[in-house]
Amino acid sequence: MSKELLGALDTLETEKGIKKEIVIDALEAALTSAYKRNYGQAQNVDVEFDQKKGDVHVYAVKKVVDQVYDSRLEVSLDDAMTISRGYEMGDDIKFEVTPKNFGRIAAQTAKQVIMQRVREAERSLIFDQYSQYENEVITGEVERQDSRFVYVNLGNVEAVMGRQDQMPNEAYAMHDHIKVFVTRVENAAKDPQVFVSRTAPGLLTRLFEQEIPEIYDGTVEIMSIAREAGDRAKVAVRSNNPDVDPVGTSVGPRGQRVQAIVSELGGENMDIVEWTDDEAAFIANALNPAEVIDVIFDENNERACTVIVPDYQLSLAIGKRGQNARLAAKLTGFKIDIKSESEAEEFMAQHQADADAQPADDAEDVAENDSDDETVVDSEEVTEETDVVSDETTDNDDTADTDDTATADTDAEPDDAETDNGTDDSETL
């Protein structure tokens, strides 16, 4: 521990950007650990580094008490008073215990811990440096690539670009200088990891800000971006100044401004449309270059609509492999169903026919229901009449039984008379 160490600390601060105070703190912690390990001392130890001379001093910290139970951690008030009359109960006193041979083993241990702290400080420095570049564009140099990543040198850190972040129409070669968009920075266990992209919509936003001053200062604002990287993109812009045309400003004279962005992205086609508060007008603008006749919103889904276009522009509105309609849907956030004018007329005619047929069906249903009700009423009346007839029949049967009984009694009376007459005749004889 000498002036050479001080020179090394100055070099680290100059070349690595690591502050001297950070290394000194690591050095003191390392020396404390080395002292406890090599000299078997577990008491409170304080190591101080002299930044002027490069010397190291080891102190044992003891507390002033009335009665000493552990001489390694405590000192009596009487002994403290012999050192200085100003000590009081509870004060801490430092006693220098620097070993004479505090040398090779302690220095080696300190070296290992210092190197570890230096690496941690470098990682923290890189992480802090590139965290501020997150969601920004940086120019880097392609170093190498494998089946998973393209490795881009950003200066003092190597960034990675995954396959989903690589442009499908680009081939990357060593020492190529490319602009990349920093998507995220992670403080990994080994080294800070920086992830970059060439396909993120944010790259398009930053390139427009670099090329178009009105977008950078906020006069023209990018409201939405839909992008299929390497092929085509749609950008919705609006102006915060009524005297500034947002689309014309973004395109530039003879398309010079947007052409610079297209060249940077390897020929990716660019559609710039005007953003408006009127959702129907915005959807119509998003389907450019196709002409839109009408936009009909779905009553059952507030984020769905049907767009009517002329018959001869149906394929233009849909685009190659549905790309124009797909990008317009992403740009506006609506589910878009595109129909030609003739298809729309047929659809509306069918819809109107269904609507006209509905009241007739309802009337038939009502008539059937009324017929069923009448049938139920007639059945009830028949049932009541049947009950009345049944009651009358029962009464007639009862009357007939009564008459028969009376007749039978009448027939029996003459027989009795004859019997009496016979008796009289016997008596006469």
Coordinates of C-alpha atoms in Angstrom, one line a residue:
M1 CA 0.0 0.0 0.0
S2 CA 1.9 3.0 -1.2
K3 CA 1.9 5.8 -3.7
E4 CA 1.7 3.3 -6.6
L5 CA -1.8 2.4 -5.3
L6 CA -2.7 6.1 -5.4
G7 CA -1.5 6.3 -9.0
A8 CA -3.6 3.2 -9.9
L9 CA -6.7 4.8 -8.4
D10 CA -6.2 7.9 -10.4
T11 CA -5.8 5.8 -13.6
L12 CA -9.0 3.9 -12.9
E13 CA -10.9 7.2 -12.5
T14 CA -9.4 8.6 -15.7
E15 CA -9.7 5.6 -18.0
K16 CA -12.6 3.7 -16.6
G17 CA -14.6 6.6 -15.2
I18 CA -14.7 4.9 -11.7
K19 CA -14.6 7.4 -8.9
K20 CA -11.7 7.1 -6.5
E21 CA -14.0 7.2 -3.5
I22 CA -15.8 4.0 -4.7
V23 CA -12.5 2.1 -5.0
I24 CA -11.3 3.3 -1.6
D25 CA -14.5 2.2 0.0
A26 CA -14.0 -1.2 -1.6
L27 CA -10.4 -1.3 -0.5
E28 CA -11.3 -0.5 3.2
A29 CA -14.0 -3.2 3.1
A30 CA -11.5 -5.7 1.6
L31 CA -8.9 -5.0 4.2
T32 CA -11.4 -5.3 7.0
S33 CA -12.4 -8.8 5.7
A34 CA -8.8 -9.8 5.2
Y35 CA -7.9 -8.8 8.8
K36 CA -10.8 -10.7 10.3
R37 CA -10.0 -13.8 8.2
N38 CA -6.2 -13.9 8.7
Y39 CA -5.9 -12.8 12.3
G40 CA -9.0 -14.4 13.8
Q41 CA -10.3 -11.1 15.1
A42 CA -14.1 -10.8 15.0
Q43 CA -14.4 -7.6 17.0
N44 CA -15.5 -4.3 15.5
V45 CA -12.7 -3.4 13.2
D46 CA -12.3 -0.1 11.3
V47 CA -9.8 0.2 8.5
E48 CA -8.8 3.7 7.3
F49 CA -6.9 4.5 4.1
D50 CA -4.8 7.6 4.0
Q51 CA -5.4 9.1 0.5
K52 CA -2.4 11.4 0.8
K53 CA 0.3 8.8 1.8
G54 CA -1.3 5.6 0.7
D55 CA -1.0 4.1 4.2
V56 CA -3.5 1.8 5.8
H57 CA -4.4 1.8 9.5
V58 CA -6.4 -0.8 11.3
Y59 CA -8.4 0.2 14.4
A60 CA -10.3 -1.8 17.0
V61 CA -13.4 0.1 18.1
K62 CA -14.3 -0.3 21.8
K63 CA -17.2 1.1 23.8
V64 CA -16.7 2.9 27.1
V65 CA -18.6 1.0 29.9
D66 CA -18.6 0.9 33.7
Q67 CA -17.8 -2.8 33.9
V68 CA -15.9 -4.7 31.2
Y69 CA -17.3 -8.1 30.2
D70 CA -15.5 -8.5 26.9
S71 CA -12.1 -6.7 26.6
R72 CA -12.2 -7.1 22.8
L73 CA -15.3 -4.9 22.5
E74 CA -15.3 -2.8 25.7
V75 CA -13.0 -0.6 27.7
S76 CA -13.6 0.7 31.3
L77 CA -14.3 4.3 32.0
D78 CA -11.1 4.6 34.1
D79 CA -8.9 3.3 31.2
A80 CA -10.6 5.7 28.9
M81 CA -10.0 8.6 31.2
T82 CA -6.3 7.8 31.2
I83 CA -6.4 8.4 27.4
S84 CA -8.5 11.5 27.5
R85 CA -10.5 13.2 30.2
G86 CA -13.2 14.0 27.7
Y87 CA -14.5 10.4 27.3
E88 CA -17.9 9.5 28.8
M89 CA -20.0 6.4 29.2
G90 CA -21.1 5.0 25.8
D91 CA -18.4 6.7 23.7
D92 CA -16.4 4.7 21.1
I93 CA -12.6 4.7 21.2
K94 CA -10.4 3.5 18.4
F95 CA -7.3 1.5 19.3
E96 CA -4.8 1.0 16.4
V97 CA -4.1 -2.7 15.9
T98 CA -2.3 -2.6 12.6
P99 CA -0.2 -5.8 12.4
K100 CA 3.4 -5.4 11.4
N101 CA 3.2 -8.2 8.9
F102 CA -0.1 -7.1 7.4
G103 CA 1.2 -8.1 4.0
R104 CA 0.9 -10.6 1.3
I105 CA -2.1 -12.7 2.3
A106 CA -4.1 -9.6 3.3
A107 CA -3.1 -7.8 0.1
Q108 CA -4.0 -10.7 -2.1
T109 CA -7.5 -11.0 -0.5
A110 CA -7.9 -7.2 -0.8
K111 CA -6.9 -7.4 -4.5
Q112 CA -9.6 -10.0 -5.3
V113 CA -12.3 -8.0 -3.5
I114 CA -11.1 -4.8 -5.2
M115 CA -11.3 -6.3 -8.6
Q116 CA -14.8 -7.5 -7.9
R117 CA -15.9 -4.1 -6.8
V118 CA -14.2 -2.5 -9.8
R119 CA -16.2 -4.9 -12.1
E120 CA -19.4 -4.1 -10.3
A121 CA -18.7 -0.4 -10.6
E122 CA -18.0 -0.8 -14.3
R123 CA -21.3 -2.7 -14.8
S124 CA -23.2 0.0 -12.9
L125 CA -21.5 2.7 -14.9
I126 CA -22.5 1.1 -18.2
F127 CA -26.0 0.4 -17.0
D128 CA -26.5 4.0 -15.9
Q129 CA -25.0 5.3 -19.2
Y130 CA -27.2 3.2 -21.5
S131 CA -30.3 3.4 -19.4
Q132 CA -30.7 7.0 -20.5
Y133 CA -30.6 5.9 -24.1
E134 CA -33.5 3.6 -23.8
N135 CA -36.2 4.3 -26.5
E136 CA -33.6 6.3 -28.4
V137 CA -31.6 5.8 -31.6
I138 CA -27.9 5.0 -31.5
T139 CA -25.5 4.4 -34.3
G140 CA -23.5 1.2 -33.9
E141 CA -21.1 -1.1 -35.8
V142 CA -21.9 -4.7 -36.6
E143 CA -19.3 -7.0 -35.0
R144 CA -20.6 -10.5 -35.6
Q145 CA -23.7 -12.6 -35.9
D146 CA -24.9 -16.1 -35.2
S147 CA -28.1 -18.0 -35.7
R148 CA -29.8 -16.0 -32.9
F149 CA -28.4 -12.5 -32.7
V150 CA -26.6 -9.8 -34.5
Y151 CA -24.0 -8.2 -32.2
V152 CA -23.7 -4.5 -32.5
N153 CA -20.8 -2.5 -30.9
L154 CA -22.1 0.7 -29.3
G155 CA -18.8 1.9 -27.9
N156 CA -18.0 0.3 -24.5
V157 CA -20.9 -2.3 -24.6
E158 CA -22.0 -4.9 -27.1
A159 CA -25.7 -4.8 -27.9
V160 CA -27.7 -7.8 -29.2
M161 CA -30.4 -7.7 -31.9
G162 CA -32.7 -10.7 -32.1
R163 CA -34.1 -12.2 -35.2
Q164 CA -37.5 -10.6 -34.7
D165 CA -35.8 -7.2 -34.5
Q166 CA -33.9 -7.7 -37.7
M167 CA -35.2 -6.3 -41.0
P168 CA -36.2 -9.1 -43.4
N169 CA -34.9 -7.2 -46.4
E170 CA -31.4 -6.5 -44.9
A171 CA -28.2 -8.5 -44.8
Y172 CA -25.8 -7.5 -42.1
A173 CA -22.0 -7.7 -42.6
M174 CA -19.1 -7.0 -40.3
H175 CA -18.2 -3.3 -39.8
D176 CA -21.5 -2.1 -41.2
H177 CA -22.7 1.1 -39.5
I178 CA -26.4 1.0 -38.7
K179 CA -28.9 3.0 -36.7
V180 CA -30.6 0.9 -34.0
F181 CA -33.4 1.6 -31.5
V182 CA -32.6 0.7 -27.9
T183 CA -35.7 -1.2 -26.7
R184 CA -34.5 -2.1 -23.2
V185 CA -31.4 -2.3 -20.9
E186 CA -31.1 -5.0 -18.3
N187 CA -28.6 -5.1 -15.4
A188 CA -27.7 -8.8 -15.8
A189 CA -25.5 -10.7 -13.3
K190 CA -22.5 -10.8 -15.6
D191 CA -22.7 -7.6 -17.6
P192 CA -25.4 -5.1 -18.5
Q193 CA -27.3 -6.3 -21.5
V194 CA -28.5 -3.9 -24.1
F195 CA -31.3 -5.0 -26.6
V196 CA -31.7 -3.1 -29.9
S197 CA -34.1 -3.3 -32.8
R198 CA -34.5 -2.2 -36.4
T199 CA -38.2 -3.2 -36.6
A200 CA -39.7 -1.3 -33.7
P201 CA -42.1 1.5 -34.5
G202 CA -40.1 3.7 -32.1
L203 CA -37.3 3.7 -34.6
L204 CA -39.5 5.3 -37.2
T205 CA -40.6 8.0 -34.7
R206 CA -37.0 8.9 -33.9
L207 CA -36.0 9.0 -37.6
F208 CA -38.9 11.3 -38.4
E209 CA -37.7 13.6 -35.5
Q210 CA -34.2 13.6 -36.8
E211 CA -35.2 14.4 -40.4
I212 CA -38.2 16.8 -39.8
P213 CA -37.7 19.8 -37.5
E214 CA -41.4 20.4 -37.2
I215 CA -41.9 17.0 -35.7
Y216 CA -38.9 17.4 -33.3
D217 CA -40.2 20.7 -31.9
G218 CA -43.8 19.5 -31.7
T219 CA -45.4 21.6 -34.4
V220 CA -46.4 18.4 -36.2
E221 CA -47.2 15.4 -34.0
I222 CA -47.0 11.7 -34.8
M223 CA -50.2 10.2 -33.5
S224 CA -50.0 6.5 -34.6
I225 CA -47.7 4.2 -36.5
A226 CA -48.5 0.8 -38.1
R227 CA -45.5 -0.9 -39.6
E228 CA -44.5 -4.1 -41.4
A229 CA -40.8 -3.7 -41.2
G230 CA -38.9 -3.7 -44.5
D231 CA -42.0 -3.6 -46.6
R232 CA -44.5 -0.8 -45.8
A233 CA -45.5 1.5 -43.0
K234 CA -48.4 4.0 -42.3
V235 CA -47.9 7.1 -40.2
A236 CA -50.7 9.3 -38.9
V237 CA -49.7 12.9 -38.2
R238 CA -51.5 16.0 -37.1
S239 CA -50.6 19.7 -37.0
N240 CA -50.8 21.8 -33.8
N241 CA -50.5 24.9 -36.0
P242 CA -53.5 25.5 -38.4
D243 CA -51.1 27.1 -40.9
V244 CA -48.9 24.0 -41.2
D245 CA -49.9 21.1 -43.4
P246 CA -48.8 18.0 -41.5
V247 CA -48.6 15.6 -44.5
G248 CA -46.8 18.1 -46.8
T249 CA -44.4 19.0 -44.0
S250 CA -43.6 15.4 -43.3
V251 CA -43.1 14.5 -47.0
G252 CA -41.0 17.5 -47.8
P253 CA -40.3 19.2 -51.2
R254 CA -40.4 16.4 -53.8
G255 CA -40.4 13.9 -51.0
Q256 CA -36.9 14.6 -49.9
R257 CA -37.5 14.4 -46.2
V258 CA -39.4 11.1 -46.3
Q259 CA -37.0 9.7 -48.9
A260 CA -34.1 10.0 -46.5
I261 CA -36.0 7.8 -44.0
V262 CA -37.0 5.3 -46.7
S263 CA -33.3 5.0 -47.7
E264 CA -32.2 4.4 -44.0
L265 CA -34.8 1.6 -43.8
G266 CA -33.7 -0.1 -46.9
G267 CA -36.5 1.0 -49.2
E268 CA -39.5 0.5 -46.9
N269 CA -42.5 2.2 -48.4
M270 CA -44.1 5.0 -46.4
D271 CA -47.7 6.2 -46.3
I272 CA -48.2 9.5 -44.4
V273 CA -51.9 10.3 -43.7
E274 CA -53.6 13.0 -41.7
W275 CA -55.0 12.2 -38.3
T276 CA -58.4 13.8 -37.4
D277 CA -60.9 13.6 -34.5
D278 CA -63.6 12.4 -36.9
E279 CA -63.1 8.6 -36.8
A280 CA -64.9 8.1 -40.1
A281 CA -62.6 10.6 -41.9
F282 CA -59.5 9.1 -40.2
I283 CA -60.4 5.6 -41.3
A284 CA -60.9 6.9 -44.8
N285 CA -57.5 8.6 -44.7
A286 CA -55.9 5.4 -43.4
L287 CA -57.0 3.4 -46.4
N288 CA -55.2 5.8 -48.8
P289 CA -54.5 5.6 -51.7
A290 CA -58.0 4.0 -52.1
E291 CA -61.1 6.1 -52.4
V292 CA -63.7 5.6 -49.7
I293 CA -67.4 6.2 -50.4
D294 CA -68.8 5.6 -46.9
V295 CA -67.9 4.3 -43.4
I296 CA -70.6 2.5 -41.5
F297 CA -70.0 1.8 -37.8
D298 CA -71.2 -1.5 -36.2
E299 CA -73.9 -0.8 -33.6
N300 CA -73.0 -3.9 -31.7
N301 CA -69.2 -3.3 -31.6
E302 CA -67.9 0.2 -31.2
R303 CA -64.5 -0.7 -32.6
A304 CA -65.7 -2.3 -35.8
C305 CA -66.9 -0.7 -39.0
T306 CA -67.7 -1.5 -42.7
V307 CA -66.0 0.6 -45.4
I308 CA -67.7 1.0 -48.8
V309 CA -65.3 1.6 -51.8
P310 CA -65.9 1.7 -55.5
D311 CA -65.9 -1.6 -57.3
Y312 CA -62.8 -0.9 -59.3
Q313 CA -60.9 0.1 -56.2
L314 CA -61.7 -2.9 -54.0
S315 CA -58.4 -4.6 -54.6
L316 CA -56.5 -1.3 -54.0
A317 CA -58.2 -0.8 -50.7
I318 CA -57.5 -4.3 -49.6
G319 CA -53.9 -4.2 -50.8
K320 CA -51.4 -7.0 -51.7
R321 CA -52.1 -9.9 -49.4
G322 CA -54.4 -7.7 -47.5
Q323 CA -51.6 -5.4 -46.4
N324 CA -53.3 -2.0 -46.9
A325 CA -56.4 -3.1 -44.9
R326 CA -54.3 -4.7 -42.2
L327 CA -52.1 -1.6 -41.7
A328 CA -55.1 0.7 -41.7
A329 CA -56.7 -1.5 -39.0
K330 CA -53.5 -1.3 -36.9
L331 CA -53.2 2.4 -37.5
T332 CA -56.8 3.3 -36.5
G333 CA -57.5 0.6 -33.9
F334 CA -60.7 -0.5 -35.7
K335 CA -61.7 -3.8 -37.2
I336 CA -62.4 -2.9 -40.8
D337 CA -64.6 -4.8 -43.2
I338 CA -64.2 -3.6 -46.8
K339 CA -67.0 -4.1 -49.2
S340 CA -67.4 -2.9 -52.8
E341 CA -70.2 -0.6 -53.8
S342 CA -72.2 -3.4 -55.5
E343 CA -71.7 -5.8 -52.6
A344 CA -72.9 -3.1 -50.2
E345 CA -76.0 -2.5 -52.3
E346 CA -76.8 -6.3 -52.3
F347 CA -76.2 -6.4 -48.6
M348 CA -78.4 -3.4 -47.9
A349 CA -81.2 -4.8 -50.1
Q350 CA -81.1 -8.1 -48.3
H351 CA -81.0 -6.4 -45.0
Q352 CA -84.0 -4.3 -46.0
A353 CA -85.9 -7.4 -47.2
D354 CA -85.2 -9.1 -43.9
A355 CA -86.4 -6.0 -42.1
D356 CA -89.6 -5.9 -44.2
A357 CA -90.3 -9.6 -43.7
Q358 CA -90.0 -9.3 -40.0
P359 CA -93.3 -7.5 -39.3
A360 CA -95.2 -10.1 -41.4
D361 CA -93.6 -12.9 -39.4
D362 CA -94.6 -11.1 -36.2
A363 CA -98.2 -10.7 -37.5
E364 CA -98.4 -14.4 -38.3
D365 CA -97.1 -15.3 -34.9
V366 CA -99.7 -13.0 -33.3
A367 CA -102.5 -14.6 -35.4
E368 CA -101.4 -18.1 -34.4
N369 CA -101.4 -17.1 -30.8
D370 CA -104.9 -15.7 -31.1
S371 CA -106.2 -18.9 -32.8
D372 CA -104.7 -20.9 -30.0
D373 CA -106.5 -18.7 -27.4
E374 CA -109.9 -19.1 -29.2
T375 CA -109.4 -22.9 -29.3
V376 CA -108.8 -23.0 -25.6
V377 CA -111.9 -20.9 -24.9
D378 CA -114.1 -23.2 -27.1
S379 CA -112.8 -26.3 -25.4
E380 CA -113.7 -24.8 -22.0
E381 CA -117.3 -24.0 -23.3
V382 CA -117.7 -27.5 -24.6
T383 CA -116.6 -28.9 -21.3
E384 CA -119.1 -26.7 -19.4
E385 CA -122.0 -27.8 -21.8
T386 CA -121.0 -31.4 -21.3
D387 CA -121.2 -31.0 -17.5
V388 CA -124.7 -29.4 -17.8
V389 CA -126.1 -32.3 -20.0
S390 CA -124.6 -34.8 -17.6
D391 CA -126.3 -33.2 -14.7
E392 CA -129.7 -33.2 -16.5
T393 CA -129.4 -36.9 -17.4
T394 CA -128.7 -37.8 -13.9
D395 CA -131.9 -36.0 -12.7
N396 CA -134.0 -37.8 -15.3
D397 CA -132.7 -41.2 -14.2
D398 CA -133.6 -40.4 -10.6
T399 CA -137.2 -39.4 -11.7
A400 CA -137.7 -42.7 -13.7
D401 CA -136.6 -44.8 -10.7
T402 CA -139.2 -43.1 -8.5
D403 CA -142.0 -43.8 -11.0
D404 CA -141.2 -47.5 -11.3
T405 CA -141.3 -47.9 -7.6
A406 CA -144.8 -46.3 -7.4
T407 CA -146.1 -48.6 -10.2
A408 CA -144.9 -51.7 -8.5
D409 CA -146.7 -50.7 -5.3
T410 CA -150.0 -50.1 -7.2
D411 CA -149.8 -53.6 -8.9
A412 CA -149.4 -55.2 -5.5
E413 CA -152.6 -53.9 -4.0
P414 CA -155.2 -56.0 -6.0
D415 CA -153.5 -59.3 -4.8
D416 CA -154.2 -58.3 -1.2
A417 CA -157.8 -57.7 -2.1
E418 CA -158.3 -61.1 -3.6
T419 CA -156.8 -62.7 -0.6
D420 CA -159.3 -61.0 1.7
N421 CA -162.2 -62.1 -0.6
G422 CA -161.1 -65.7 -0.4
T423 CA -161.1 -65.6 3.3
D424 CA -164.6 -64.3 3.4
D425 CA -165.8 -67.0 1.1
S426 CA -164.4 -69.8 3.3
E427 CA -166.1 -68.5 6.3
T428 CA -169.4 -68.5 4.4
L429 CA -169.1 -72.1 3.4

